[in-house]
């Protein structure tokens, strides 16, 4: 096939492959550096992207070679090495996307925490790297007098040659599309669950609180609510403290069944505020899930649809090939690492902004205090400045509980 391309076309094809590969390499380096050196990036979803980035990097080694392997000849070590890298690490990207979808499903329906998700990672490693390694390695030892070696001229680079074209579909594109379809199914099921809980929450917005928990599985965590109850104490003399403070704290899941134990004039308003906050959190979780799942969906389609059409076309019309589909494949396949970087940045947007401010301004980004935290200034008699006796319950949403901190951010002390 390759001889049908003119010299300018081959140079343009080679340039396209290498430029696209450079975008992915840059993004992969960003993922590796930030995940390794910044604990803020170590969420469970980012751990899988970090593992996938190693495969993206090695696949980009092959795409950066471009036509060099073909020019060296099918019997050269360079061509065989390039074909091995393509066969092993190209399908691994689709398999890692399946692993991420499984994590989302297990988080939502099996209530897996960070430790349980990590226990699955060795299985993901076998699925994403172990199985493709067996196939890619076996190809190196197959050589028949009639069809020759499996790895040879594949137009874009050295990969499965035209004499073995059926293997392109059977052992790369078919498994990749099976993984993609399963991923879409899991994301659809998970999305329906999230939006159903959001619908229930909105339906009971004005009713007594229910036990409905809505969280974005990509960045899910539970909150700790600290209740501070202050009451006016007796004042026997001026030498004693004008008032006393009692502090009660408890760790609770972010559900709507969080009834206040202190009954005062603001209890009804407090319940309504919590319901409103829960509704807002449900909307945020639903939008966060939709955004990330949509990115997965778009990246998989952009990566695999043009290249699949190109390979099916070459399977049907073995004596010719489509130049537009060939160039489209040269663009989208090397960009797998770039798309993973986009998803990585999206799930770590707050950490990315902090990193930007720290890098360019030498300080962390200032975080605004939530408006839901209300504080009143008291005079020496324990009265607020607006004249009310201190007898209200002040609630402030604080950080995540220890049991679920790892689910949102991963373990800061461990990279792998």
Coordinates of C-alpha atoms in Angstrom, one line a residue:
X1 CA 0.0 0.0 0.0
X2 CA 2.7 2.4 1.0
X3 CA 4.2 2.7 -2.5
X4 CA 0.9 4.2 -3.8
X5 CA 1.6 7.3 -1.6
X6 CA 3.8 9.9 -3.2
X7 CA 6.8 11.2 -1.4
X8 CA 5.2 14.5 -0.3
X9 CA 2.2 12.5 1.0
X10 CA 4.4 10.2 3.0
X11 CA 6.3 13.2 4.5
X12 CA 3.0 14.9 5.4
X13 CA 1.8 11.6 7.0
X14 CA 5.0 11.3 9.0
X15 CA 4.8 14.9 10.1
X16 CA 1.2 14.5 11.2
X17 CA 1.9 11.4 13.3
X18 CA 4.9 13.0 15.1
X19 CA 3.2 16.4 15.8
X20 CA 0.1 14.6 17.3
X21 CA 2.5 12.4 19.3
X22 CA 4.2 15.4 20.8
X23 CA 0.9 16.7 22.2
X24 CA 0.4 13.3 23.9
X25 CA 3.9 13.1 25.2
X26 CA 3.6 16.6 26.7
X27 CA 0.4 15.7 28.4
X28 CA 1.7 12.3 29.7
X29 CA 4.7 14.0 31.2
X30 CA 2.3 16.4 33.0
X31 CA 0.3 13.5 34.4
X32 CA 3.4 11.6 35.6
X33 CA 5.0 14.6 37.3
X34 CA 1.9 16.0 39.0
X35 CA 0.7 12.6 40.2
X36 CA 4.1 11.6 41.5
X37 CA 5.0 14.8 43.3
X38 CA 1.6 16.3 44.3
X39 CA -0.8 14.5 46.7
X40 CA -3.7 16.7 45.6
X41 CA -3.8 14.8 42.2
X42 CA -4.0 11.3 43.7
X43 CA -7.6 10.5 43.3
X44 CA -8.7 6.9 42.5
X45 CA -9.7 7.8 38.9
X46 CA -6.4 9.6 38.5
X47 CA -4.5 6.5 39.7
X48 CA -5.9 4.6 36.7
X49 CA -5.1 7.4 34.3
X50 CA -1.6 7.4 35.7
X51 CA -1.2 3.7 35.0
X52 CA -2.6 4.2 31.5
X53 CA -0.2 7.0 30.9
X54 CA 2.7 4.6 30.9
X55 CA 1.1 2.7 28.0
X56 CA 0.4 6.0 26.2
X57 CA 4.0 7.0 26.5
X58 CA 5.3 3.7 25.1
X59 CA 2.7 3.8 22.3
X60 CA 3.9 7.3 21.5
X61 CA 7.5 5.9 21.2
X62 CA 6.2 3.8 18.3
X63 CA 4.1 6.6 16.7
X64 CA 7.1 9.0 16.9
X65 CA 9.0 6.4 14.8
X66 CA 6.3 6.8 12.2
X67 CA 7.6 5.6 8.8
X68 CA 11.1 4.8 10.0
X69 CA 10.3 1.2 10.8
X70 CA 8.8 0.7 7.3
X71 CA 11.9 2.2 5.7
X72 CA 14.1 -0.1 7.7
X73 CA 12.2 -3.2 6.3
X74 CA 9.9 -5.8 7.8
X75 CA 12.8 -8.0 8.9
X76 CA 14.6 -5.2 10.8
X77 CA 14.6 -5.1 14.6
X78 CA 13.2 -1.5 14.4
X79 CA 10.1 -2.6 12.5
X80 CA 9.5 -5.6 14.7
X81 CA 9.9 -3.5 17.9
X82 CA 7.6 -0.8 16.5
X83 CA 4.9 -3.4 15.7
X84 CA 5.2 -4.9 19.1
X85 CA 4.7 -1.6 20.9
X86 CA 1.6 -0.8 18.7
X87 CA 0.0 -4.2 19.3
X88 CA 0.6 -4.1 23.0
X89 CA -0.2 -0.5 24.0
X90 CA -2.8 0.6 21.5
X91 CA -5.6 -1.6 22.8
X92 CA -4.5 -1.0 26.4
X93 CA -5.9 2.5 26.3
X94 CA -9.5 1.2 25.6
X95 CA -9.0 -1.4 28.4
X96 CA -8.0 1.2 30.9
X97 CA -11.1 3.2 30.1
X98 CA -13.1 0.0 30.9
X99 CA -11.3 -0.2 34.2
X100 CA -12.3 3.4 35.0
X101 CA -15.9 2.6 34.2
X102 CA -15.8 -0.5 36.4
X103 CA -14.4 1.7 39.3
X104 CA -17.4 4.1 38.8
X105 CA -19.8 1.2 38.9
X106 CA -18.3 -0.4 42.0
X107 CA -18.3 3.0 43.8
X108 CA -21.9 3.7 43.1
X109 CA -23.5 0.2 43.4
X110 CA -21.1 -1.8 45.6
X111 CA -20.1 1.2 47.8
X112 CA -16.4 0.4 47.3
X113 CA -14.0 2.7 49.2
X114 CA -10.4 3.6 48.1
X115 CA -8.8 0.5 49.7
X116 CA -11.3 -1.8 47.9
X117 CA -10.7 -0.1 44.6
X118 CA -6.9 -0.5 45.0
X119 CA -7.4 -4.2 45.6
X120 CA -8.7 -4.4 42.0
X121 CA -5.7 -2.7 40.4
X122 CA -3.6 -5.9 40.0
X123 CA -6.5 -7.4 38.0
X124 CA -6.6 -4.2 35.9
X125 CA -2.9 -4.5 35.2
X126 CA -3.3 -8.1 34.0
X127 CA -6.3 -7.1 31.8
X128 CA -4.8 -4.0 30.3
X129 CA -1.1 -4.9 30.0
X130 CA -0.8 -8.7 30.6
X131 CA -3.2 -10.0 28.0
X132 CA -2.0 -7.6 25.2
X133 CA 1.6 -8.5 26.1
X134 CA 1.0 -12.2 25.4
X135 CA -0.6 -11.5 22.0
X136 CA 2.1 -8.9 21.0
X137 CA 5.0 -11.1 22.0
X138 CA 3.6 -14.2 20.3
X139 CA 3.5 -12.3 17.0
X140 CA 7.3 -11.9 17.1
X141 CA 7.8 -15.6 16.7
X142 CA 5.3 -16.3 13.9
X143 CA 6.9 -16.4 10.4
X144 CA 5.5 -18.5 7.5
X145 CA 7.0 -19.1 4.1
X146 CA 3.8 -18.0 2.4
X147 CA 2.9 -14.9 4.4
X148 CA 6.1 -14.0 6.2
X149 CA 6.3 -12.2 9.5
X150 CA 3.1 -10.8 11.1
X151 CA 4.7 -7.4 11.8
X152 CA 5.4 -5.4 8.6
X153 CA 4.2 -2.5 6.5
X154 CA 0.8 -1.2 7.7
X155 CA 0.9 2.2 5.9
X156 CA 1.0 4.3 9.0
X157 CA 3.8 2.4 10.7
X158 CA 5.1 -1.1 11.2
X159 CA 2.3 -3.2 12.6
X160 CA 0.2 -6.2 11.3
X161 CA 1.0 -6.5 7.6
X162 CA -1.7 -6.8 4.9
X163 CA -1.0 -10.6 4.6
X164 CA -2.3 -11.0 8.2
X165 CA -5.0 -8.3 8.0
X166 CA -7.7 -10.4 9.7
X167 CA -5.7 -10.3 12.9
X168 CA -6.0 -6.5 13.0
X169 CA -9.8 -6.8 13.6
X170 CA -9.8 -10.1 15.5
X171 CA -7.2 -9.3 18.2
X172 CA -7.1 -5.5 18.4
X173 CA -10.1 -3.6 17.1
X174 CA -12.7 -6.2 18.2
X175 CA -11.5 -6.4 21.8
X176 CA -11.1 -2.6 21.9
X177 CA -14.7 -2.1 20.8
X178 CA -16.0 -4.7 23.2
X179 CA -14.3 -2.8 26.0
X180 CA -15.7 0.5 24.7
X181 CA -19.3 -0.8 24.5
X182 CA -19.1 -2.3 28.0
X183 CA -17.7 1.1 29.3
X184 CA -20.6 3.0 27.6
X185 CA -23.1 0.5 29.2
X186 CA -21.6 1.0 32.7
X187 CA -21.5 4.8 32.4
X188 CA -25.1 4.8 31.2
X189 CA -26.3 2.6 34.2
X190 CA -24.3 4.8 36.6
X191 CA -25.6 8.0 35.1
X192 CA -29.2 6.8 35.4
X193 CA -28.6 6.0 39.1
X194 CA -27.2 9.4 39.8
X195 CA -30.0 11.3 38.0
X196 CA -32.6 9.1 39.6
X197 CA -31.3 10.1 43.1
X198 CA -31.2 13.7 41.9
X199 CA -34.9 13.4 40.8
X200 CA -35.9 11.9 44.1
X201 CA -34.1 14.6 46.0
X202 CA -35.8 17.4 44.0
X203 CA -39.2 15.6 44.4
X204 CA -38.9 15.7 48.2
X205 CA -37.3 19.1 48.3
X206 CA -40.1 20.5 50.5
X207 CA -40.8 17.3 52.4
X208 CA -39.1 15.9 55.5
X209 CA -35.5 14.9 54.8
X210 CA -35.0 11.4 53.3
X211 CA -31.9 9.2 53.3
X212 CA -30.7 9.9 49.8
X213 CA -27.0 10.2 49.1
X214 CA -25.9 11.7 45.8
X215 CA -22.2 11.9 45.0
X216 CA -20.0 12.3 41.9
X217 CA -18.2 8.9 41.7
X218 CA -15.2 10.5 40.0
X219 CA -14.6 12.8 43.0
X220 CA -16.9 11.4 45.6
X221 CA -16.4 11.9 49.3
X222 CA -18.4 12.2 52.5
X223 CA -18.5 15.3 54.7
X224 CA -18.1 15.8 58.4
X225 CA -20.7 18.1 60.0
X226 CA -19.6 19.9 63.2
X227 CA -22.4 21.2 65.4
X228 CA -21.5 24.0 67.8
X229 CA -24.2 24.9 70.4
X230 CA -23.6 27.9 72.6
X231 CA -25.9 28.9 75.4
X232 CA -26.0 31.7 77.9
X233 CA -24.6 30.7 81.3
X234 CA -25.4 32.2 84.6
X235 CA -23.4 35.2 85.6
X236 CA -22.8 35.0 89.4
X237 CA -20.1 37.7 89.3
X238 CA -18.1 39.9 87.0
X239 CA -15.0 37.8 87.8
X240 CA -16.3 34.7 86.0
X241 CA -16.5 34.1 82.3
X242 CA -19.6 35.8 80.8
X243 CA -20.8 32.6 79.0
X244 CA -19.9 29.0 78.4
X245 CA -19.6 27.0 75.1
X246 CA -20.4 23.4 74.5
X247 CA -19.1 21.7 71.3
X248 CA -20.4 18.5 69.9
X249 CA -18.9 16.9 66.8
X250 CA -20.0 13.9 64.8
X251 CA -19.1 12.4 61.4
X252 CA -22.1 11.8 59.2
X253 CA -22.8 10.8 55.7
X254 CA -24.1 13.6 53.4
X255 CA -27.7 12.5 53.6
X256 CA -31.0 14.2 53.9
X257 CA -31.8 12.4 57.2
X258 CA -29.5 14.7 59.2
X259 CA -32.1 16.1 61.7
X260 CA -31.0 18.8 64.1
X261 CA -30.9 17.8 67.7
X262 CA -31.0 21.3 69.0
X263 CA -34.5 22.8 68.9
X264 CA -34.6 26.5 68.7
X265 CA -35.9 29.3 66.6
X266 CA -33.6 28.6 63.7
X267 CA -34.1 24.8 63.5
X268 CA -36.7 24.9 60.7
X269 CA -34.6 27.3 58.6
X270 CA -31.6 25.2 59.2
X271 CA -33.3 22.1 57.9
X272 CA -34.4 23.9 54.9
X273 CA -30.9 25.2 54.3
X274 CA -29.5 21.7 54.5
X275 CA -32.1 20.5 52.0
X276 CA -31.2 23.3 49.7
X277 CA -27.5 22.5 50.1
X278 CA -28.2 18.9 49.4
X279 CA -30.1 19.8 46.2
X280 CA -27.3 21.9 45.0
X281 CA -24.8 19.2 45.8
X282 CA -26.9 16.7 43.8
X283 CA -26.9 19.1 40.8
X284 CA -23.2 19.5 41.2
X285 CA -22.6 15.7 41.4
X286 CA -24.9 15.1 38.4
X287 CA -23.1 17.8 36.3
X288 CA -19.7 16.6 37.4
X289 CA -20.5 13.0 36.4
X290 CA -22.0 14.1 33.1
X291 CA -19.0 16.2 32.2
X292 CA -16.4 13.5 32.9
X293 CA -18.4 10.7 31.4
X294 CA -19.0 12.8 28.3
X295 CA -15.3 13.4 27.9
X296 CA -14.7 9.7 28.1
X297 CA -17.4 9.1 25.5
X298 CA -16.0 11.8 23.1
X299 CA -12.4 10.7 23.5
X300 CA -13.1 7.1 22.8
X301 CA -15.2 7.9 19.7
X302 CA -12.7 10.4 18.3
X303 CA -9.8 7.9 18.8
X304 CA -11.4 4.7 17.6
X305 CA -14.1 5.5 15.0
X306 CA -11.8 6.9 12.2
X307 CA -9.1 4.3 12.7
X308 CA -11.7 1.5 12.8
X309 CA -13.3 2.7 9.6
X310 CA -9.9 2.9 8.0
X311 CA -9.0 -0.7 9.0
X312 CA -12.4 -2.1 7.9
X313 CA -12.0 -0.3 4.6
X314 CA -8.6 -1.9 4.1
X315 CA -10.1 -5.3 5.0
X316 CA -12.9 -5.0 2.4
X317 CA -10.7 -3.3 -0.3
X318 CA -7.4 -5.0 0.1
X319 CA -5.9 -3.6 -3.1
X320 CA -6.5 0.1 -2.2
X321 CA -6.8 2.3 0.8
X322 CA -8.5 5.6 1.7
X323 CA -6.2 8.6 2.0
X324 CA -8.6 10.7 4.1
X325 CA -9.1 7.8 6.6
X326 CA -5.4 7.1 6.7
X327 CA -4.6 10.7 7.6
X328 CA -7.5 10.8 10.1
X329 CA -6.0 7.7 11.8
X330 CA -2.5 9.3 11.8
X331 CA -4.1 12.2 13.8
X332 CA -6.3 10.5 16.3
X333 CA -4.4 7.4 17.3
X334 CA -1.3 9.2 18.6
X335 CA -3.5 11.6 20.6
X336 CA -4.7 9.0 23.1
X337 CA -2.4 10.4 25.8
X338 CA -3.6 13.9 25.1
X339 CA -7.2 12.9 25.7
X340 CA -6.3 11.2 28.9
X341 CA -4.6 14.4 30.0
X342 CA -7.8 16.4 29.3
X343 CA -9.8 14.0 31.5
X344 CA -7.1 14.1 34.2
X345 CA -7.1 17.9 34.3
X346 CA -10.9 17.9 34.4
X347 CA -11.1 15.6 37.4
X348 CA -8.3 17.6 39.1
X349 CA -9.3 21.1 38.2
X350 CA -9.0 22.5 41.7
X351 CA -5.6 21.0 42.1
X352 CA -4.5 22.3 38.7
X353 CA -5.6 25.9 39.7
X354 CA -3.7 25.6 43.0
X355 CA -0.6 24.4 41.1
X356 CA -0.9 27.3 38.7
X357 CA -1.1 29.9 41.4
X358 CA 1.7 28.3 43.3
X359 CA 3.9 28.1 40.2
X360 CA 3.3 31.7 38.9
X361 CA 2.5 33.6 42.1
X362 CA 4.4 31.6 44.7
X363 CA 1.3 31.0 46.9
X364 CA -1.7 28.8 47.0
X365 CA -5.0 29.9 45.6
X366 CA -7.2 31.6 48.2
X367 CA -10.4 29.7 48.9
X368 CA -13.6 31.6 49.8
X369 CA -15.3 30.8 53.0
X370 CA -18.8 29.2 52.3
X371 CA -21.7 31.5 52.8
X372 CA -23.5 28.7 54.7
X373 CA -21.2 29.4 57.8
X374 CA -22.8 32.1 59.8
X375 CA -21.1 33.8 62.8
X376 CA -22.5 36.5 65.1
X377 CA -20.5 39.0 67.1
X378 CA -21.3 39.0 70.8
X379 CA -21.1 41.7 73.4
X380 CA -20.0 41.1 77.0
X381 CA -23.4 40.0 78.0
X382 CA -23.6 37.2 75.5
X383 CA -25.9 39.0 73.2
X384 CA -25.4 39.3 69.4
X385 CA -25.1 42.8 68.0
X386 CA -28.6 42.6 66.6
X387 CA -29.9 42.1 70.1
X388 CA -30.7 38.4 70.0
X389 CA -29.8 36.1 72.9
X390 CA -27.2 33.6 71.8
X391 CA -29.2 30.4 71.5
X392 CA -28.7 29.4 67.8
X393 CA -27.0 26.4 66.3
X394 CA -24.1 27.3 64.0
X395 CA -23.2 24.6 61.4
X396 CA -20.2 24.6 59.2
X397 CA -19.3 22.0 56.5
X398 CA -15.8 20.9 57.1
X399 CA -13.3 18.4 55.6
X400 CA -13.9 14.8 54.6
X401 CA -14.0 12.0 57.1
X402 CA -11.0 9.7 57.4
X403 CA -12.9 6.7 56.1
X404 CA -13.6 8.3 52.8
X405 CA -10.7 10.8 52.4
X406 CA -8.9 8.2 50.3
X407 CA -11.8 7.8 47.9
X408 CA -11.7 11.4 46.9
X409 CA -8.0 12.1 46.9
X410 CA -6.2 8.8 47.3
X411 CA -3.4 8.1 49.7
X412 CA -1.0 11.0 49.8
X413 CA 1.7 8.8 51.1
X414 CA 1.6 6.3 48.3
X415 CA 2.1 6.8 44.6
X416 CA 1.6 3.3 43.4

